[in-house]
Coordinates of C-alpha atoms in Angstrom, one line a residue:
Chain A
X1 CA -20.1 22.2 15.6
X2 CA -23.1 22.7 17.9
X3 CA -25.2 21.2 15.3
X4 CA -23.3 18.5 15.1
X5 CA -23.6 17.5 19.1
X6 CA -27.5 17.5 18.4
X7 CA -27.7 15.3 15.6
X8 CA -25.1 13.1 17.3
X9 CA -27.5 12.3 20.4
X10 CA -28.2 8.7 19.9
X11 CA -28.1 9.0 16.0
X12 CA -27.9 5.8 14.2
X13 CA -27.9 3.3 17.0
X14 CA -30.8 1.4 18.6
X15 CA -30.6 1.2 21.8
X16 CA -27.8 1.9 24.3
X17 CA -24.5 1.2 23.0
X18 CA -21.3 0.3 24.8
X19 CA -20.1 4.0 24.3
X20 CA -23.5 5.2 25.0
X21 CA -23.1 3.0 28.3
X22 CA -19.9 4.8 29.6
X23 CA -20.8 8.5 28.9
X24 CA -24.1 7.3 30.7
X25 CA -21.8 6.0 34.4
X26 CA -19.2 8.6 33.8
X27 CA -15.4 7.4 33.1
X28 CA -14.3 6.9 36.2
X29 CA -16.7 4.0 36.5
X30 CA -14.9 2.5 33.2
X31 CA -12.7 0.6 34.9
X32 CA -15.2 -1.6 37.0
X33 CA -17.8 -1.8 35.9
X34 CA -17.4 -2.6 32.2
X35 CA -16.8 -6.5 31.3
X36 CA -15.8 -7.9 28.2
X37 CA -17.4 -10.6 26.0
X38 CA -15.8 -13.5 27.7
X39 CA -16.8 -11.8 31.1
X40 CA -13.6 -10.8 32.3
X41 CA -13.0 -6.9 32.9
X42 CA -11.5 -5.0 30.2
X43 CA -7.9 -3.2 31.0
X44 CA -8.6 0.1 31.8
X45 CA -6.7 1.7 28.8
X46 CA -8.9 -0.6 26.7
X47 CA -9.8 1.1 22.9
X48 CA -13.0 2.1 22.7
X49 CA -15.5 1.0 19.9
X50 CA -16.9 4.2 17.6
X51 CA -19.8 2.6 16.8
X52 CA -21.5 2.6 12.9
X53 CA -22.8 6.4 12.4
X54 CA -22.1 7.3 15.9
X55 CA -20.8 11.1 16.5
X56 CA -16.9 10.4 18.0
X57 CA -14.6 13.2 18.6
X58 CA -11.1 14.1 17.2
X59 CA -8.7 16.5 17.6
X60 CA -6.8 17.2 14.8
X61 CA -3.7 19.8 14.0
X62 CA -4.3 21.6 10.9
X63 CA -1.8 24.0 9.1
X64 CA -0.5 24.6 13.2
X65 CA -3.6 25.2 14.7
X66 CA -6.0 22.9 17.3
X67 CA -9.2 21.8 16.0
X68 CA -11.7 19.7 17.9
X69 CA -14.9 17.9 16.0
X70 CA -17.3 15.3 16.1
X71 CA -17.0 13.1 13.1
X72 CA -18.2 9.6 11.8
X73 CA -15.8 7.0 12.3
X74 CA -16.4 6.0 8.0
X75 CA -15.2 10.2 7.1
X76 CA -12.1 10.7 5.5
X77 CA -10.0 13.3 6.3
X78 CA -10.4 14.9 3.2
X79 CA -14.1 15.0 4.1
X80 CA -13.2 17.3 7.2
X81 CA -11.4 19.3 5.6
X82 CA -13.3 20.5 3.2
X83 CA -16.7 20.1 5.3
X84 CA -16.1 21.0 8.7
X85 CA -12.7 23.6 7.9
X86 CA -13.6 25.0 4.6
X87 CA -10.7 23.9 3.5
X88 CA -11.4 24.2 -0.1
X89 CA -7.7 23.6 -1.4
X90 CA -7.3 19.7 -1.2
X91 CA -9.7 18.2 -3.9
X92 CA -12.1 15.5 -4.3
X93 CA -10.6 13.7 -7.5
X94 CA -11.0 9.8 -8.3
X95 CA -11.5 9.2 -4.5
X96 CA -9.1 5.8 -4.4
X97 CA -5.3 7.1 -4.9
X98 CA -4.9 7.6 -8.2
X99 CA -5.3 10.9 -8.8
X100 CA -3.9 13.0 -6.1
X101 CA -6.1 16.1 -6.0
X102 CA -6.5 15.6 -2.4
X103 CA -2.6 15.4 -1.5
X104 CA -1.9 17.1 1.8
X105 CA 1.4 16.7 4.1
X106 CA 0.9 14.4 7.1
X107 CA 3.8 14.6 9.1
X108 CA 6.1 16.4 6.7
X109 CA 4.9 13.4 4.0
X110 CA 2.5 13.7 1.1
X111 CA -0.3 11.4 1.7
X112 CA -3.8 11.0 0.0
X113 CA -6.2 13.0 2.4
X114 CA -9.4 10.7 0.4
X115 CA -8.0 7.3 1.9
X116 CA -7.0 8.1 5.3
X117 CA -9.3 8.3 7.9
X118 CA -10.1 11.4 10.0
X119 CA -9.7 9.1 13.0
X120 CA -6.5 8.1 11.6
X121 CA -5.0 11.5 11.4
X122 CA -5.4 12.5 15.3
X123 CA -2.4 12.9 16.7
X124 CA -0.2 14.5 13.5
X125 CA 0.6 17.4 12.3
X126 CA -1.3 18.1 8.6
X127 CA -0.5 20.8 6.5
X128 CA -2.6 21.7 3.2
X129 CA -1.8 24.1 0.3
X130 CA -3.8 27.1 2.8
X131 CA -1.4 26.4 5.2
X132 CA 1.9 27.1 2.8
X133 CA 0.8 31.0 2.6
X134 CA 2.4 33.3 4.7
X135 CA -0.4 36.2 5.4
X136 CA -0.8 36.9 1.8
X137 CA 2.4 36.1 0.5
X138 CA 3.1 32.3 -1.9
X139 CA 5.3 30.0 -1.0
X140 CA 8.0 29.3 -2.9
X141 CA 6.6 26.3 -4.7
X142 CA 3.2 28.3 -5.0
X143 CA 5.3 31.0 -6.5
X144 CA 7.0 28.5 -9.1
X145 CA 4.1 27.7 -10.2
X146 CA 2.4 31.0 -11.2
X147 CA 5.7 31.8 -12.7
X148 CA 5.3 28.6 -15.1
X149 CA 2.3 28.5 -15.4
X150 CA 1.9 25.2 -14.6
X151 CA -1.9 24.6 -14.6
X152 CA -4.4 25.1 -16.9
X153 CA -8.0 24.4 -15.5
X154 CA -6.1 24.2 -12.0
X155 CA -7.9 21.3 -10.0
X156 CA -5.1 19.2 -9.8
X157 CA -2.7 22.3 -8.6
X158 CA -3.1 22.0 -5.3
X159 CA -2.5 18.5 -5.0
X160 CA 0.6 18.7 -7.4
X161 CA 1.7 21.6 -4.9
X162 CA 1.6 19.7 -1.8
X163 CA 3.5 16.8 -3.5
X164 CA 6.2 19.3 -4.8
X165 CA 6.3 20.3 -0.9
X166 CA 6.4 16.9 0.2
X167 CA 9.2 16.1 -2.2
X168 CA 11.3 19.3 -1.4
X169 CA 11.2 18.8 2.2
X170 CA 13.1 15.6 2.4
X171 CA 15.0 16.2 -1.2
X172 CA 15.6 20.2 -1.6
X173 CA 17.8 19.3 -5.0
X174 CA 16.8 17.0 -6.8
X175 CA 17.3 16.1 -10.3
X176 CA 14.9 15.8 -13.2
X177 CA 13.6 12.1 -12.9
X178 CA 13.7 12.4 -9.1
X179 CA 10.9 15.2 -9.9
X180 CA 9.4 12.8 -12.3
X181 CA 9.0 10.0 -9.6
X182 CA 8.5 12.7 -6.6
X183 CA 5.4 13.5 -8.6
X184 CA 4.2 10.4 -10.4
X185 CA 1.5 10.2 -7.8
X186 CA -0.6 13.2 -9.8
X187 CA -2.3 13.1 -12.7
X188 CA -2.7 16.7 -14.6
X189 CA -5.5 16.4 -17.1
X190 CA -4.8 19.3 -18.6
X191 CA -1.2 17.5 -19.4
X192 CA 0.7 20.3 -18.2
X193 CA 3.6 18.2 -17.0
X194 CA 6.3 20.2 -18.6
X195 CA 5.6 23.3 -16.8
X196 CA 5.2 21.6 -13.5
X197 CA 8.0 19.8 -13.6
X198 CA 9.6 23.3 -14.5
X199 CA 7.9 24.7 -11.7
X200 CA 9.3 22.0 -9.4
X201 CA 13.1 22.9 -10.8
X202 CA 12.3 26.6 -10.2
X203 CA 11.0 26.2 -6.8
X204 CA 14.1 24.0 -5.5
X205 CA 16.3 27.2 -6.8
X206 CA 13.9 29.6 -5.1
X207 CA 13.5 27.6 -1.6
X208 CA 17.4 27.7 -1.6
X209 CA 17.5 31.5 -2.1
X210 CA 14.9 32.1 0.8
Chain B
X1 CA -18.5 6.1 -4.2
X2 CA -19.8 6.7 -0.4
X3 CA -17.8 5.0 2.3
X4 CA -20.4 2.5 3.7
X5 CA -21.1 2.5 7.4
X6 CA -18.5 0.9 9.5
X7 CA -18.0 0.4 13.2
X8 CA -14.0 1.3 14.1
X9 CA -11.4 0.4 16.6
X10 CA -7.9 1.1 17.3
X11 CA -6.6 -1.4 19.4
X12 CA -3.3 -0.5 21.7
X13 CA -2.2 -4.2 21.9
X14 CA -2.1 -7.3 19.6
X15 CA -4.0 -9.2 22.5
X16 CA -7.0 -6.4 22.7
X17 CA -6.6 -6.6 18.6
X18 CA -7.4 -10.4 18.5
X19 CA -10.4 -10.1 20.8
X20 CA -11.9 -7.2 18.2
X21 CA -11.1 -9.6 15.3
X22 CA -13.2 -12.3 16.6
X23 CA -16.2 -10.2 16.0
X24 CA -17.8 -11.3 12.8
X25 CA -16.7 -9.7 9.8
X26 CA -13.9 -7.5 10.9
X27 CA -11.0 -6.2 8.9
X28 CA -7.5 -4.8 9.4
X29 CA -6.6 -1.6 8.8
X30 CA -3.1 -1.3 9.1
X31 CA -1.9 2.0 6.1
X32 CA -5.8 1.8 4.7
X33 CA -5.1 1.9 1.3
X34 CA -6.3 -1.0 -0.5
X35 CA -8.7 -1.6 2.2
X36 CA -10.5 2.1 1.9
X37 CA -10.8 1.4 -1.6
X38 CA -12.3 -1.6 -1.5
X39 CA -15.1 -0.5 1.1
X40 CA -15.7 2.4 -0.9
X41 CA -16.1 0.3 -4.4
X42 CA -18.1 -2.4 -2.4
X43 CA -15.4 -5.3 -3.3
X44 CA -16.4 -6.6 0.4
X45 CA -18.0 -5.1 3.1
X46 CA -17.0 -4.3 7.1
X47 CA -19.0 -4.7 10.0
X48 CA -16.0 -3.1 12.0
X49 CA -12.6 -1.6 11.3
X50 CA -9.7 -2.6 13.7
X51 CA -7.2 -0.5 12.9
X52 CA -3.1 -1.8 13.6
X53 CA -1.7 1.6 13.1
X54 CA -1.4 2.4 16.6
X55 CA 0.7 -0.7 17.2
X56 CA 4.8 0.4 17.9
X57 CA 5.6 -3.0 18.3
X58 CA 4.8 -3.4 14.6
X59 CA 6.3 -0.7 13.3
X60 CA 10.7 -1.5 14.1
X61 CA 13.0 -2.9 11.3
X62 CA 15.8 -4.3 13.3
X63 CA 18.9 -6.5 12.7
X64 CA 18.6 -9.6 15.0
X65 CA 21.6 -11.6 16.8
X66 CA 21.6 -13.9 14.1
X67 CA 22.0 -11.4 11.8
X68 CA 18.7 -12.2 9.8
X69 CA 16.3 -8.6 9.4
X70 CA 13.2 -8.3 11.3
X71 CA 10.7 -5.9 9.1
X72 CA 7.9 -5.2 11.3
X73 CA 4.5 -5.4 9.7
X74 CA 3.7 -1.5 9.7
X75 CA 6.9 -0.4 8.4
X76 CA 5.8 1.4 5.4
X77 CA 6.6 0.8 2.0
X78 CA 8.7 4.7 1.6
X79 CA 10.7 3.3 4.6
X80 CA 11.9 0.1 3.2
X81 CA 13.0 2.1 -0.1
X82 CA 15.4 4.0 2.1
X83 CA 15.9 1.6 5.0
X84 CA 19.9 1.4 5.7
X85 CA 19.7 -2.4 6.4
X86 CA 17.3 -2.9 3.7
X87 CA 19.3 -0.9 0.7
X88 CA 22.9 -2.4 1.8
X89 CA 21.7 -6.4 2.3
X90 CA 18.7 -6.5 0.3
X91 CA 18.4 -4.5 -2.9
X92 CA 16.2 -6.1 -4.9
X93 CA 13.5 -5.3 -1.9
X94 CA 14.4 -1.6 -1.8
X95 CA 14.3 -1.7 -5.5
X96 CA 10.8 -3.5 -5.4
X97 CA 9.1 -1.1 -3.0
X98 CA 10.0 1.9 -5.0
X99 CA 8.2 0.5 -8.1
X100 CA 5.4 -0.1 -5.2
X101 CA 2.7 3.1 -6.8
X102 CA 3.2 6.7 -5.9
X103 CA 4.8 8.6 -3.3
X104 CA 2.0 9.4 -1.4
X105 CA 0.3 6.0 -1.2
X106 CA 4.4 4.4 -0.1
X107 CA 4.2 6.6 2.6
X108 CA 0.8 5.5 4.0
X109 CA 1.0 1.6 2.8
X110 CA 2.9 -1.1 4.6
X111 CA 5.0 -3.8 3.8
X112 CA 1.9 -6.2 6.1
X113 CA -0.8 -4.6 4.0
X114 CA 1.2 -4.6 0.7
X115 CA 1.5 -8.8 1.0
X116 CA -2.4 -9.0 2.1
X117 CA -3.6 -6.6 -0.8
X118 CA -6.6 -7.4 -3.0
X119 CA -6.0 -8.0 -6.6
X120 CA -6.6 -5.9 -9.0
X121 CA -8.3 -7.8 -11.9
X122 CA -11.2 -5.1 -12.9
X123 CA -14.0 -7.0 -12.9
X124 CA -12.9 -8.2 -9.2
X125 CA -12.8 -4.7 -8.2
X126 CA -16.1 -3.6 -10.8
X127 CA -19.6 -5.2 -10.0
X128 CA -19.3 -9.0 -11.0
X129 CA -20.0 -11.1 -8.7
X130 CA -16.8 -13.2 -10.1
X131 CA -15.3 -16.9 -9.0
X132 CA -13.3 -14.9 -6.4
X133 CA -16.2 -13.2 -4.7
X134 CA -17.8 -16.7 -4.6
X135 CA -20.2 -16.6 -7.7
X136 CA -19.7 -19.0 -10.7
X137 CA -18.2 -17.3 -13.6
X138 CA -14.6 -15.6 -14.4
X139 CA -15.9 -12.8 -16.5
X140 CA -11.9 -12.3 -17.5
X141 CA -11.9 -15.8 -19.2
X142 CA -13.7 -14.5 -22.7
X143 CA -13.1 -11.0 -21.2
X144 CA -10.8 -8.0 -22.0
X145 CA -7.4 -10.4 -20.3
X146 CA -4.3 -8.5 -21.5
X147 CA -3.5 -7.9 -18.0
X148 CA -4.7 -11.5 -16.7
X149 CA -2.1 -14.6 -15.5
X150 CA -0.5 -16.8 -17.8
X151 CA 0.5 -19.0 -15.5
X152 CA -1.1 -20.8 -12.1
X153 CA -4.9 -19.9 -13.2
X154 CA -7.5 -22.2 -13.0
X155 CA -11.2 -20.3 -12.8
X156 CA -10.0 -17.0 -11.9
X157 CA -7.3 -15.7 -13.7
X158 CA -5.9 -13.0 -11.6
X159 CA -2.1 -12.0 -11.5
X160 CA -1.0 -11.4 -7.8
X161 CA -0.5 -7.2 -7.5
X162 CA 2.7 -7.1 -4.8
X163 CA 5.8 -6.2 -6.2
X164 CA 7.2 -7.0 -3.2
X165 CA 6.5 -10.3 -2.6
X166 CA 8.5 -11.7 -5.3
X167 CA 11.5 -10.1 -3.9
X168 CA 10.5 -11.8 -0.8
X169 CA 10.6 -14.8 -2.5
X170 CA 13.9 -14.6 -4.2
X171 CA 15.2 -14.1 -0.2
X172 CA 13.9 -16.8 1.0
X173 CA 12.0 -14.6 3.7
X174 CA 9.5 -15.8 6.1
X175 CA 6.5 -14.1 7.9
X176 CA 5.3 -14.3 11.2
X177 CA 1.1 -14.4 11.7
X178 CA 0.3 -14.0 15.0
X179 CA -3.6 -15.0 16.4
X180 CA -5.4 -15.6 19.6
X181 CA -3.5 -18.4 19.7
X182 CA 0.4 -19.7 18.8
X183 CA 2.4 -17.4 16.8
X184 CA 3.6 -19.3 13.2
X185 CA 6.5 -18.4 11.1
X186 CA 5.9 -19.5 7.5
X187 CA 8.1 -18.9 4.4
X188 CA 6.5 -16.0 2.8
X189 CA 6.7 -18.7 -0.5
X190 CA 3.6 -20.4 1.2
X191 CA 1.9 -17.5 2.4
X192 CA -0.1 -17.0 -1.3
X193 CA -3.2 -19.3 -2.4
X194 CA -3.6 -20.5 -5.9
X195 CA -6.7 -20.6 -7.4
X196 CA -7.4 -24.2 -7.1
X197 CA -6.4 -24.3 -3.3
X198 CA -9.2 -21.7 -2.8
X199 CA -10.3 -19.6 -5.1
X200 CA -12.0 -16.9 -2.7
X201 CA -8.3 -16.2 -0.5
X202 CA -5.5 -15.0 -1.9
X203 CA -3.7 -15.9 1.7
X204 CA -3.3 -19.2 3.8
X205 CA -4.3 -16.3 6.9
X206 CA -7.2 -17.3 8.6
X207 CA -10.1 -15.0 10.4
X208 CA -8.2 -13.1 13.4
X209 CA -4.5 -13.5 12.5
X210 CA -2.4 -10.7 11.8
X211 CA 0.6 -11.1 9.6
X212 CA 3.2 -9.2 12.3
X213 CA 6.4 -9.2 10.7
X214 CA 8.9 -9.9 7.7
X215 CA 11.8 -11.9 8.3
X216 CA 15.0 -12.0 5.8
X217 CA 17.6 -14.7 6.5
X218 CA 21.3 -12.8 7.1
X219 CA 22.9 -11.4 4.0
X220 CA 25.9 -13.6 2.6
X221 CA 28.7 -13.2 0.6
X222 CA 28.6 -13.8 -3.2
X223 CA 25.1 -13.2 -2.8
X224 CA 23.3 -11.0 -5.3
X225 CA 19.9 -10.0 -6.5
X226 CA 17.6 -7.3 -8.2
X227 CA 14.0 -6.7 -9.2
X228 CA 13.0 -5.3 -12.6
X229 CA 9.0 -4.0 -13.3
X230 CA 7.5 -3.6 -16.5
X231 CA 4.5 -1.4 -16.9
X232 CA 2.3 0.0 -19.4
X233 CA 3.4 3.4 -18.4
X234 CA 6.4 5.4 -16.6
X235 CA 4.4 6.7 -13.8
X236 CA 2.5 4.7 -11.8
X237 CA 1.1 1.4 -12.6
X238 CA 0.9 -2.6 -11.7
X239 CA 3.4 -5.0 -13.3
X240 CA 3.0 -6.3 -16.8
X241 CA 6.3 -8.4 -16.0
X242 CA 8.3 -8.3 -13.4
X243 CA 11.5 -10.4 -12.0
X244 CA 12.8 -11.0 -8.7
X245 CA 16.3 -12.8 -8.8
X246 CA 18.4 -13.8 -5.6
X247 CA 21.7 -15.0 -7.3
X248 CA 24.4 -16.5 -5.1
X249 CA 28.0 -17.5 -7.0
X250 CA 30.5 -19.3 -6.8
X251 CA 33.9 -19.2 -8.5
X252 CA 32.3 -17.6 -11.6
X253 CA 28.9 -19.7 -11.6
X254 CA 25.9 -19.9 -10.1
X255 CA 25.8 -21.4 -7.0
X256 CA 22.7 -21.1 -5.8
X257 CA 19.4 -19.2 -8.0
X258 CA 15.6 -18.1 -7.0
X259 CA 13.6 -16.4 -10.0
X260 CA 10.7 -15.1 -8.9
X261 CA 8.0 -13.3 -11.6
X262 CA 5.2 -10.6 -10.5
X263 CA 2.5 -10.0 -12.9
X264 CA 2.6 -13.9 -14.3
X265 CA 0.4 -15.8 -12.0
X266 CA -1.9 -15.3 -9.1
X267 CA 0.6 -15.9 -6.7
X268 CA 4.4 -14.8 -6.7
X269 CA 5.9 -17.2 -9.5
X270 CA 8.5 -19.3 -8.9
X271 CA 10.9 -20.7 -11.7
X272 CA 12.1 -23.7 -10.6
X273 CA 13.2 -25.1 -13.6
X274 CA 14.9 -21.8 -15.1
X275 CA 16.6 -22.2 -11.5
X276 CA 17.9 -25.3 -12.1
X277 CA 19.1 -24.8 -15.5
X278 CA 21.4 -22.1 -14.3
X279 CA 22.3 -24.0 -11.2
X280 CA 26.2 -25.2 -11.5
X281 CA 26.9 -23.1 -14.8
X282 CA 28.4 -19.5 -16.0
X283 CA 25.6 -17.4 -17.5
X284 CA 26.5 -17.6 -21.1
X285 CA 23.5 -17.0 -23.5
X286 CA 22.9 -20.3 -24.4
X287 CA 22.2 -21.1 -21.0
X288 CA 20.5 -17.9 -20.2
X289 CA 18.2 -18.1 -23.6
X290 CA 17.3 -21.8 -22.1
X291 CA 16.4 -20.5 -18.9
X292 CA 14.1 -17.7 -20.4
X293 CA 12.4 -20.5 -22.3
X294 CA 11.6 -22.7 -19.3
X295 CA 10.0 -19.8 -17.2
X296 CA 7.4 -20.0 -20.1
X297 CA 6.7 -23.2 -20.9
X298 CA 4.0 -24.2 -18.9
X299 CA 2.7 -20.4 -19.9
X300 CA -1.2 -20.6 -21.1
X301 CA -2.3 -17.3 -22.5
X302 CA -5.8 -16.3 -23.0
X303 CA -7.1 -14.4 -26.2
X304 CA -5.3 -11.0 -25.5
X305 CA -2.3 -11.9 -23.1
X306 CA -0.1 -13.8 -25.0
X307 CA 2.0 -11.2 -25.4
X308 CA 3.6 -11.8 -21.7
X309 CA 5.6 -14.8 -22.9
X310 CA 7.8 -12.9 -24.9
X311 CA 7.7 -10.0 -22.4
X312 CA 8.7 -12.1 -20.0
X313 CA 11.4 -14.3 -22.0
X314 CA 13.5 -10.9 -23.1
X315 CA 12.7 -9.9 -19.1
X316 CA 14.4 -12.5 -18.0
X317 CA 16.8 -12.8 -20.3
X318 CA 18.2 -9.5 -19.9
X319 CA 17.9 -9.5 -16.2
X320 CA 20.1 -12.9 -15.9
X321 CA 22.8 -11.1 -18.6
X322 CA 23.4 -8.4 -16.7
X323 CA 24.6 -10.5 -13.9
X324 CA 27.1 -12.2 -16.8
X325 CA 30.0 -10.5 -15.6
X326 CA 29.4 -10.7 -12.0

């Protein structure tokens, strides 16, 4: 992190920009002192412009905890996590929602953590495979997995996990092609479907026992 | 596959929106799918990213006092699958949006983003510099076409991706596009551009609107409709075929009929003469095996498309049969 505040200083910009400008008079000046392109003063609650390659921070909430970083406003969130938090679970895959290596929850809801924006996710709650263990112990869906062995090279399994989450959450019982479709959103290269689907089955049974 | 550089904003009003749009070369970011992907694979570039998603305003689906539905721009796609007021008055678009791609990207795309999408056509979205990205050649002409239009192209032979806003279409439904200046309201029938109104836009939106909302005119009685998709494969894909139908009848016959096909032209593709075949009859299978018929006849497939007219004659066929007994 403290690298990141050095490289940050001014990086990528020529010149003073308006961001550059406010840190510069201070935040309390904001309100007066800034004007807009038509000359007329800004509202005070005005967004503010991350400029191209310029170092903004974000606070984000990851598997329950606080994290606070300086990003580029073109990083995904998938970027973050694995770059900034180590978080090694959510994968790189095809990189344009097709794949769904990179599935995390946002809000409760399986999204594609390689087409949303870090800047996007401040403010929510996200929740990756690391976050489903409890100290060392699997989740139930982590467990149904091992149990069916429902992977064979295993990239894919931690999206397919989180998507399994995502669909349990908001459907704890549901049928075979609701699985289908709950998971149509991750390829398996491997073509393990059978088993995960299994897995799936298994781990609505064993989230009910818990 | 690096994200290019990109200056961002998130607005926390339309108005401060507008003023950020007038900035040359700015996009909306409203979910981010399609437009992530197509920063990423260089389809167009960004100088800045004003992002809607902060906007609450856009994000209510509400019945107003005229009973019509007011779909706010940002609700997403998973939300109008499940919507009360969508699912009881309006199957056809609950049925539409859950053929809409995968779970994950229906929870992160909108209904807004979902009508303003880029098409898919692959050598749009590979590196030609195609009719549609202003150069002087469509590369799917004596290309690999099986997935190209039949119907409406005219040098650039794209099928429009929405499954959506067929369903749209069958409703009757409007849009409202909001911009620096007056707010318009146009049926969301005129909202798509063919090929040979402008071959670079695949929306009559200019620089600095914002599509807002959806608008569906009050459910009525007798009224039915449904949308069927046809894909290559069970999970997720775009339409092959697909049919939108808004049926209203009357004392056992049609009263009243919108067909509306995805995957057929580069815009949502109305049937008006199917429609008016049907129009005043009972759907027997004379009548329904006409109306199948017309859909295609204006149909001009390239080398390895043809296939879609019969795809989409049996489509429509069996989707106007199983409203027989209705």
């Amino acid at each position: 992190m403290e690298k990141d505040r050095k490289v940050s200083n001014g990086q990528g910009r020529k010149g003073i920009s308006r961001r550059g400008f406010i840190q510069l008079v201070g935040a309390g000046a904001l309100a007066t002192t800034v004007v807009g392109d038509l000359g007329k003063p800004l509202p005070a609650a005005a967004a503010e412009v991350a400029e191209k390659g310029e170092m903004v921070h974000v606070s984000l909430q990851v598997n329950g905890r606080r994290h606070r970083f300086k990003v580029e406003p073109r990083w995904s969130l998938l970027d973050v996590l694995r770059e900034k938090l180590g978080l090694t679970g959510p994968k790189l895959g095809c990189g344009r929602g097709e794949c769904g290596a990179c599935t995390v929850l946002i809000d409760g809801r399986p999204r594609y953590a390689c087409l949303t924006l870090v800047l996007e996710a401040e403010g929510k709650a996200i929740t990756t495979i690391e976050g489903l263990l409890k100290g060392d112990e699997l989740s139930p869906v982590q467990k149904a997995f091992w149990d069916n062995d429902a992977m064979q090279c295993g990239y894919c399994t931690p999206g397919q996990i989180m998507a399994a989450e995502g669909l349990l959450r908001v459907n704890p019982n549901p049928s075979i092609e609701e699985i289908r479709l709950g998971m149509s959103g991750n390829l398996c290269r491997c073509g393990s479907y059978a088993h995960i689907f299994k897995a799936v089955e298994q781990a609505a049974k064993l989230r009910r026992t818990i | 596959m690096t994200m290019p550089n990109f200056s961002y904003v998130r607005p926390k009003s339309l108005k401060e929106t507008f003023s950020h749009l007038s900035a040359g070369n700015a996009r909306i970011h409203a979910g981010g799918t399609d437009l992530l992907g197509c920063l990423r694979d260089g389809v167009f570039t960004a100088e800045k990213v004003v992002s809607i998603s902060q906007l609450d305003e856009l994000k209510r689906v509400e019945r107003l006092k005229d009973g019509s539905i007011r779909i706010g721009a940002l609700a997403t796609v998973a939300e109008l699958t499940n919507h009360e007021l969508v699912k009881e008055g309006y199957p056809a678009l609950a049925q539409a949006a859950l053929e809409v791609a995968s779970p994950q990207l229906r929870n992160q795309g909108t209904i807004g983003g979902n009508l303003c999408q880029k098409p898919r056509c692959w050598y749009y979205r590979g590196e030609f510099h195609c009719t549609r990205k202003g150069g002087t050649r469509c590369f799917a002409m004596a290309g690999e076409n099986q997935y190209h239009c039949i119907l409406g192209g005219r040098g650039c032979y794209i099928v429009h991706p929405s499954d959506i806003a067929p369903a749209l279409v069958a409703y009757g439904a409007s849009v409202e596009i909001a911009g620096a200046g007056e707010t318009r309201k146009i049926p969301v029938e005129k909202l798509f551009v063919l090929p040979e109104q402008g071959i670079t836009k695949e929306t009559i939106l200019e620089p600095g609107e914002v599509l807002t909302a959806v608008l569906l005119p009050p459910a009525e009685e007798g009224f039915h409709s449904s949308y069927r998709k046809v894909r290559a494969r069970g999970s997720w894909d775009f339409a092959l075929a697909g049919v939108a139908l808004a049926l209203h009848f009357h004392e056992g016959r049609v009263a009243g009929a919108r067909i509306v096909l995805s995957g057929a032209a580069p815009i949502p593709w109305r049937c008006p003469d199917s429609e008016k075949i049907i129009t005043g009859q009972s759907l027997d299978d004379d009548i329904i095996a006409r109306a199948a018929a017309a859909a295609m006849r204006q149909a001009r497939p390239m080398q390895h498309n043809e296939y879609k007219i019969e795809l989409f004659k049996g489509l429509i066929a069996e989707e106007l049969a199983a409203y027989k007994r209705s």
